[in-house]
Amino acid sequence: MLWMTMGSLNAAHAEQQDVLKQLGSRVEQHAVLRADFTQTKQMAALKRPLITSGKLLYSKVHGVVWQITKPYPITYILSEDKVIEVSADGYRKERSVKDIPGFAQISRIFKAMLSGDVNALNAYFESKVFENTVQAEPNQTAWQLQLTPKQTQTSRFIQEIVVTGDQFVTSIHIHEPNAASTAILFSNTEAAPTLRDAELALFRGK
């Protein structure tokens, strides 16, 4: 009976991987994404949730831009090897990801979720995919992706991530140790084949 159980588990795992790859292909097709976001941070040390909002820009080639507009304007540009903080007056402060413990991994995970990079997600997480779990846009299949860390290093700051979406990622919920959590909701998402000139200049620092 054990071999039958193992066979069933392997088949279920293979089916999950097939669904995950299909999901990745659906999201991965977009070279550029633009969206509005609202992030809610819950921590035991905070009496009230910390809420920030702004605009997200994702480029498959260049990285991710988080342009926070509330509660105060500040922009973060994330690439493979550095993070750039841009203040409201345009001053740019650049840091290597090597100087920020754990940041490189977090950055890669976020980029993998936004881009549907299945291989990157599989490197860090055990995954379960559920379809038709939330209301989708017309002619779109809704899905939910549950990610559990494989590595001890990752589990130190992430217990579980739940990603939902349809054609695009619509929300990311991160459950952290000590009952902390981060919820990011995306709206007005649009795809584009290329960056605008001003967006490209932002990545290049011009």
Short mmCIF file of C-alpha atoms in Angstrom, two decimals:
data_model
loop_
_atom_site.label_atom_id
_atom_site.label_comp_id
_atom_site.label_asym_id
_atom_site.label_seq_id
_atom_site.Cartn_x
_atom_site.Cartn_y
_atom_site.Cartn_z
CA MET A 1 0.00 0.00 0.00
CA LEU A 2 2.94 2.33 0.65
CA TRP A 3 3.99 2.37 -3.00
CA MET A 4 0.41 3.25 -3.98
CA THR A 5 0.43 6.15 -1.52
CA MET A 6 3.79 7.37 -2.78
CA GLY A 7 2.56 7.09 -6.36
CA SER A 8 -0.49 9.18 -5.53
CA LEU A 9 1.67 11.80 -3.83
CA ASN A 10 4.04 11.96 -6.78
CA ALA A 11 1.13 12.30 -9.20
CA ALA A 12 -0.40 15.07 -7.09
CA HIS A 13 2.95 16.87 -6.95
CA ALA A 14 3.39 16.57 -10.72
CA GLU A 15 -0.12 17.92 -11.27
CA GLN A 16 0.61 20.88 -8.98
CA GLN A 17 3.83 21.61 -10.87
CA ASP A 18 1.96 21.52 -14.19
CA VAL A 19 -0.61 24.00 -12.89
CA LEU A 20 2.17 26.18 -11.48
CA LYS A 21 3.96 26.20 -14.83
CA GLN A 22 0.74 27.14 -16.63
CA LEU A 23 0.22 29.92 -14.10
CA GLY A 24 3.80 31.09 -14.57
CA SER A 25 3.39 31.17 -18.35
CA ARG A 26 0.25 33.25 -18.00
CA VAL A 27 1.89 35.88 -15.78
CA GLU A 28 5.38 35.68 -17.28
CA GLN A 29 4.32 36.93 -20.70
CA HIS A 30 4.35 40.57 -19.55
CA ALA A 31 7.61 42.49 -20.06
CA VAL A 32 6.38 45.53 -18.14
CA LEU A 33 3.67 45.91 -15.51
CA ARG A 34 2.27 49.06 -13.92
CA ALA A 35 -0.11 49.05 -10.95
CA ASP A 36 -1.36 50.97 -7.95
CA PHE A 37 -0.70 49.33 -4.58
CA THR A 38 -1.74 49.58 -0.96
CA GLN A 39 0.42 47.87 1.65
CA THR A 40 -0.76 47.16 5.19
CA LYS A 41 1.84 46.16 7.78
CA GLN A 42 0.74 44.56 11.07
CA MET A 43 3.18 44.18 13.97
CA ALA A 44 2.79 43.58 17.69
CA ALA A 45 4.81 46.72 18.37
CA LEU A 46 2.40 48.86 16.34
CA LYS A 47 -0.85 50.01 17.90
CA ARG A 48 -2.29 50.60 14.46
CA PRO A 49 -1.42 49.07 11.09
CA LEU A 50 1.15 50.93 9.02
CA ILE A 51 -0.46 51.69 5.66
CA THR A 52 1.46 52.87 2.62
CA SER A 53 0.25 53.36 -0.93
CA GLY A 54 1.64 54.32 -4.28
CA LYS A 55 2.58 52.90 -7.66
CA LEU A 56 4.46 49.77 -8.70
CA LEU A 57 6.54 49.42 -11.86
CA TYR A 58 7.89 46.01 -12.84
CA SER A 59 10.36 45.44 -15.68
CA LYS A 60 11.50 41.92 -16.55
CA VAL A 61 14.87 43.36 -17.62
CA HIS A 62 15.54 46.16 -15.14
CA GLY A 63 13.80 45.29 -11.87
CA VAL A 64 11.07 46.75 -9.67
CA VAL A 65 10.18 50.31 -8.64
CA TRP A 66 8.07 50.97 -5.54
CA GLN A 67 6.96 54.61 -5.72
CA ILE A 68 5.37 55.40 -2.35
CA THR A 69 3.11 58.46 -2.33
CA LYS A 70 1.49 58.10 1.12
CA PRO A 71 2.11 58.69 4.00
CA TYR A 72 5.17 60.45 2.51
CA PRO A 73 6.77 60.39 -0.94
CA ILE A 74 9.78 58.13 -1.43
CA THR A 75 10.84 55.72 -4.18
CA TYR A 76 12.73 52.42 -3.99
CA ILE A 77 14.36 50.92 -7.09
CA LEU A 78 15.26 47.25 -6.75
CA SER A 79 17.61 45.47 -9.13
CA GLU A 80 19.58 42.23 -8.94
CA ASP A 81 22.55 43.75 -7.12
CA LYS A 82 21.46 47.05 -5.58
CA VAL A 83 18.66 49.07 -4.05
CA ILE A 84 18.31 52.78 -4.72
CA GLU A 85 16.33 55.10 -2.48
CA VAL A 86 15.11 58.28 -4.17
CA SER A 87 13.82 61.06 -1.92
CA ALA A 88 11.11 63.56 -2.85
CA ASP A 89 13.75 66.10 -3.95
CA GLY A 90 15.37 63.58 -6.31
CA TYR A 91 18.39 62.70 -4.17
CA ARG A 92 19.49 59.11 -4.87
CA LYS A 93 21.08 56.91 -2.21
CA GLU A 94 22.46 53.64 -3.57
CA ARG A 95 23.32 50.53 -1.56
CA SER A 96 24.56 47.11 -2.54
CA VAL A 97 22.25 44.25 -1.60
CA LYS A 98 25.29 42.69 0.09
CA ASP A 99 25.06 45.43 2.73
CA ILE A 100 21.44 44.59 3.58
CA PRO A 101 21.07 41.14 5.20
CA GLY A 102 18.35 39.06 3.58
CA PHE A 103 17.38 41.80 1.14
CA ALA A 104 18.75 40.10 -1.97
CA GLN A 105 16.63 37.04 -1.26
CA ILE A 106 13.50 39.11 -0.55
CA SER A 107 14.06 41.07 -3.76
CA ARG A 108 14.41 37.90 -5.84
CA ILE A 109 11.29 36.40 -4.26
CA PHE A 110 9.19 39.49 -5.01
CA LYS A 111 10.43 39.64 -8.58
CA ALA A 112 9.70 35.92 -9.02
CA MET A 113 6.13 36.37 -7.76
CA LEU A 114 5.44 39.35 -10.00
CA SER A 115 6.98 37.72 -13.07
CA GLY A 116 5.71 34.17 -12.57
CA ASP A 117 9.24 32.76 -12.43
CA VAL A 118 8.39 29.17 -11.50
CA ASN A 119 12.01 27.99 -11.23
CA ALA A 120 12.90 30.76 -8.78
CA LEU A 121 9.82 30.07 -6.65
CA ASN A 122 10.56 26.34 -6.59
CA ALA A 123 14.08 27.08 -5.35
CA TYR A 124 12.73 28.78 -2.24
CA PHE A 125 9.27 27.34 -1.58
CA GLU A 126 6.99 24.35 -1.50
CA SER A 127 3.95 25.47 -3.46
CA LYS A 128 0.26 24.68 -3.70
CA VAL A 129 -1.96 26.13 -6.41
CA PHE A 130 -5.72 26.53 -6.11
CA GLU A 131 -7.82 27.71 -9.04
CA ASN A 132 -11.19 29.47 -9.02
CA THR A 133 -10.78 30.33 -5.33
CA VAL A 134 -11.61 34.03 -5.69
CA GLN A 135 -13.71 36.11 -8.06
CA ALA A 136 -11.82 36.84 -11.28
CA GLU A 137 -12.24 39.37 -14.04
CA PRO A 138 -14.49 38.25 -16.93
CA ASN A 139 -12.85 35.54 -19.07
CA GLN A 140 -10.04 35.12 -16.52
CA THR A 141 -9.39 32.16 -14.21
CA ALA A 142 -8.76 33.17 -10.62
CA TRP A 143 -6.00 31.41 -8.72
CA GLN A 144 -4.34 31.32 -5.32
CA LEU A 145 -0.74 30.28 -4.74
CA GLN A 146 0.37 29.17 -1.27
CA LEU A 147 4.14 29.25 -0.69
CA THR A 148 5.91 27.64 2.29
CA PRO A 149 9.68 28.16 2.72
CA LYS A 150 11.99 25.22 2.06
CA GLN A 151 15.07 26.84 3.58
CA THR A 152 15.68 27.74 7.22
CA GLN A 153 17.16 31.06 6.15
CA THR A 154 13.93 32.04 4.43
CA SER A 155 11.67 30.77 7.22
CA ARG A 156 13.39 33.13 9.66
CA PHE A 157 11.52 36.05 8.14
CA ILE A 158 8.71 34.37 6.16
CA GLN A 159 6.35 31.69 7.45
CA GLU A 160 4.02 31.63 4.47
CA ILE A 161 3.13 33.69 1.41
CA VAL A 162 -0.27 33.62 -0.23
CA VAL A 163 -0.48 35.15 -3.71
CA THR A 164 -3.78 35.64 -5.55
CA GLY A 165 -4.49 36.80 -9.05
CA ASP A 166 -6.04 36.23 -12.45
CA GLN A 167 -4.26 37.61 -15.50
CA PHE A 168 -2.12 39.64 -13.08
CA VAL A 169 -1.12 39.28 -9.45
CA THR A 170 -3.84 41.00 -7.40
CA SER A 171 -2.57 40.49 -3.85
CA ILE A 172 0.38 39.23 -1.83
CA HIS A 173 -0.07 38.28 1.83
CA ILE A 174 3.11 37.58 3.78
CA HIS A 175 2.83 35.90 7.17
CA GLU A 176 5.93 36.58 9.24
CA PRO A 177 7.23 35.30 12.60
CA ASN A 178 5.89 36.82 15.84
CA ALA A 179 2.40 37.27 14.35
CA ALA A 180 3.56 40.02 11.99
CA SER A 181 2.08 40.24 8.52
CA THR A 182 2.22 42.29 5.34
CA ALA A 183 -0.64 42.54 2.86
CA ILE A 184 -0.13 44.16 -0.54
CA LEU A 185 -3.15 44.78 -2.77
CA PHE A 186 -2.71 45.70 -6.43
CA SER A 187 -5.25 47.53 -8.59
CA ASN A 188 -5.45 49.19 -12.02
CA THR A 189 -2.77 46.83 -13.31
CA GLU A 190 -1.76 47.22 -16.94
CA ALA A 191 0.82 45.47 -19.10
CA ALA A 192 3.10 47.01 -21.71
CA PRO A 193 5.78 45.74 -24.10
CA THR A 194 8.37 48.38 -23.16
CA LEU A 195 9.19 51.03 -20.57
CA ARG A 196 8.43 54.69 -21.15
CA ASP A 197 11.43 56.99 -21.52
CA ALA A 198 10.92 58.49 -18.05
CA GLU A 199 10.68 55.02 -16.49
CA LEU A 200 13.87 53.85 -18.19
CA ALA A 201 15.63 57.01 -17.01
CA LEU A 202 14.54 56.23 -13.45
CA PHE A 203 16.25 52.84 -13.58
CA ARG A 204 19.37 54.31 -15.18
CA GLY A 205 19.57 57.29 -12.84
CA LYS A 206 19.32 59.96 -15.52
#
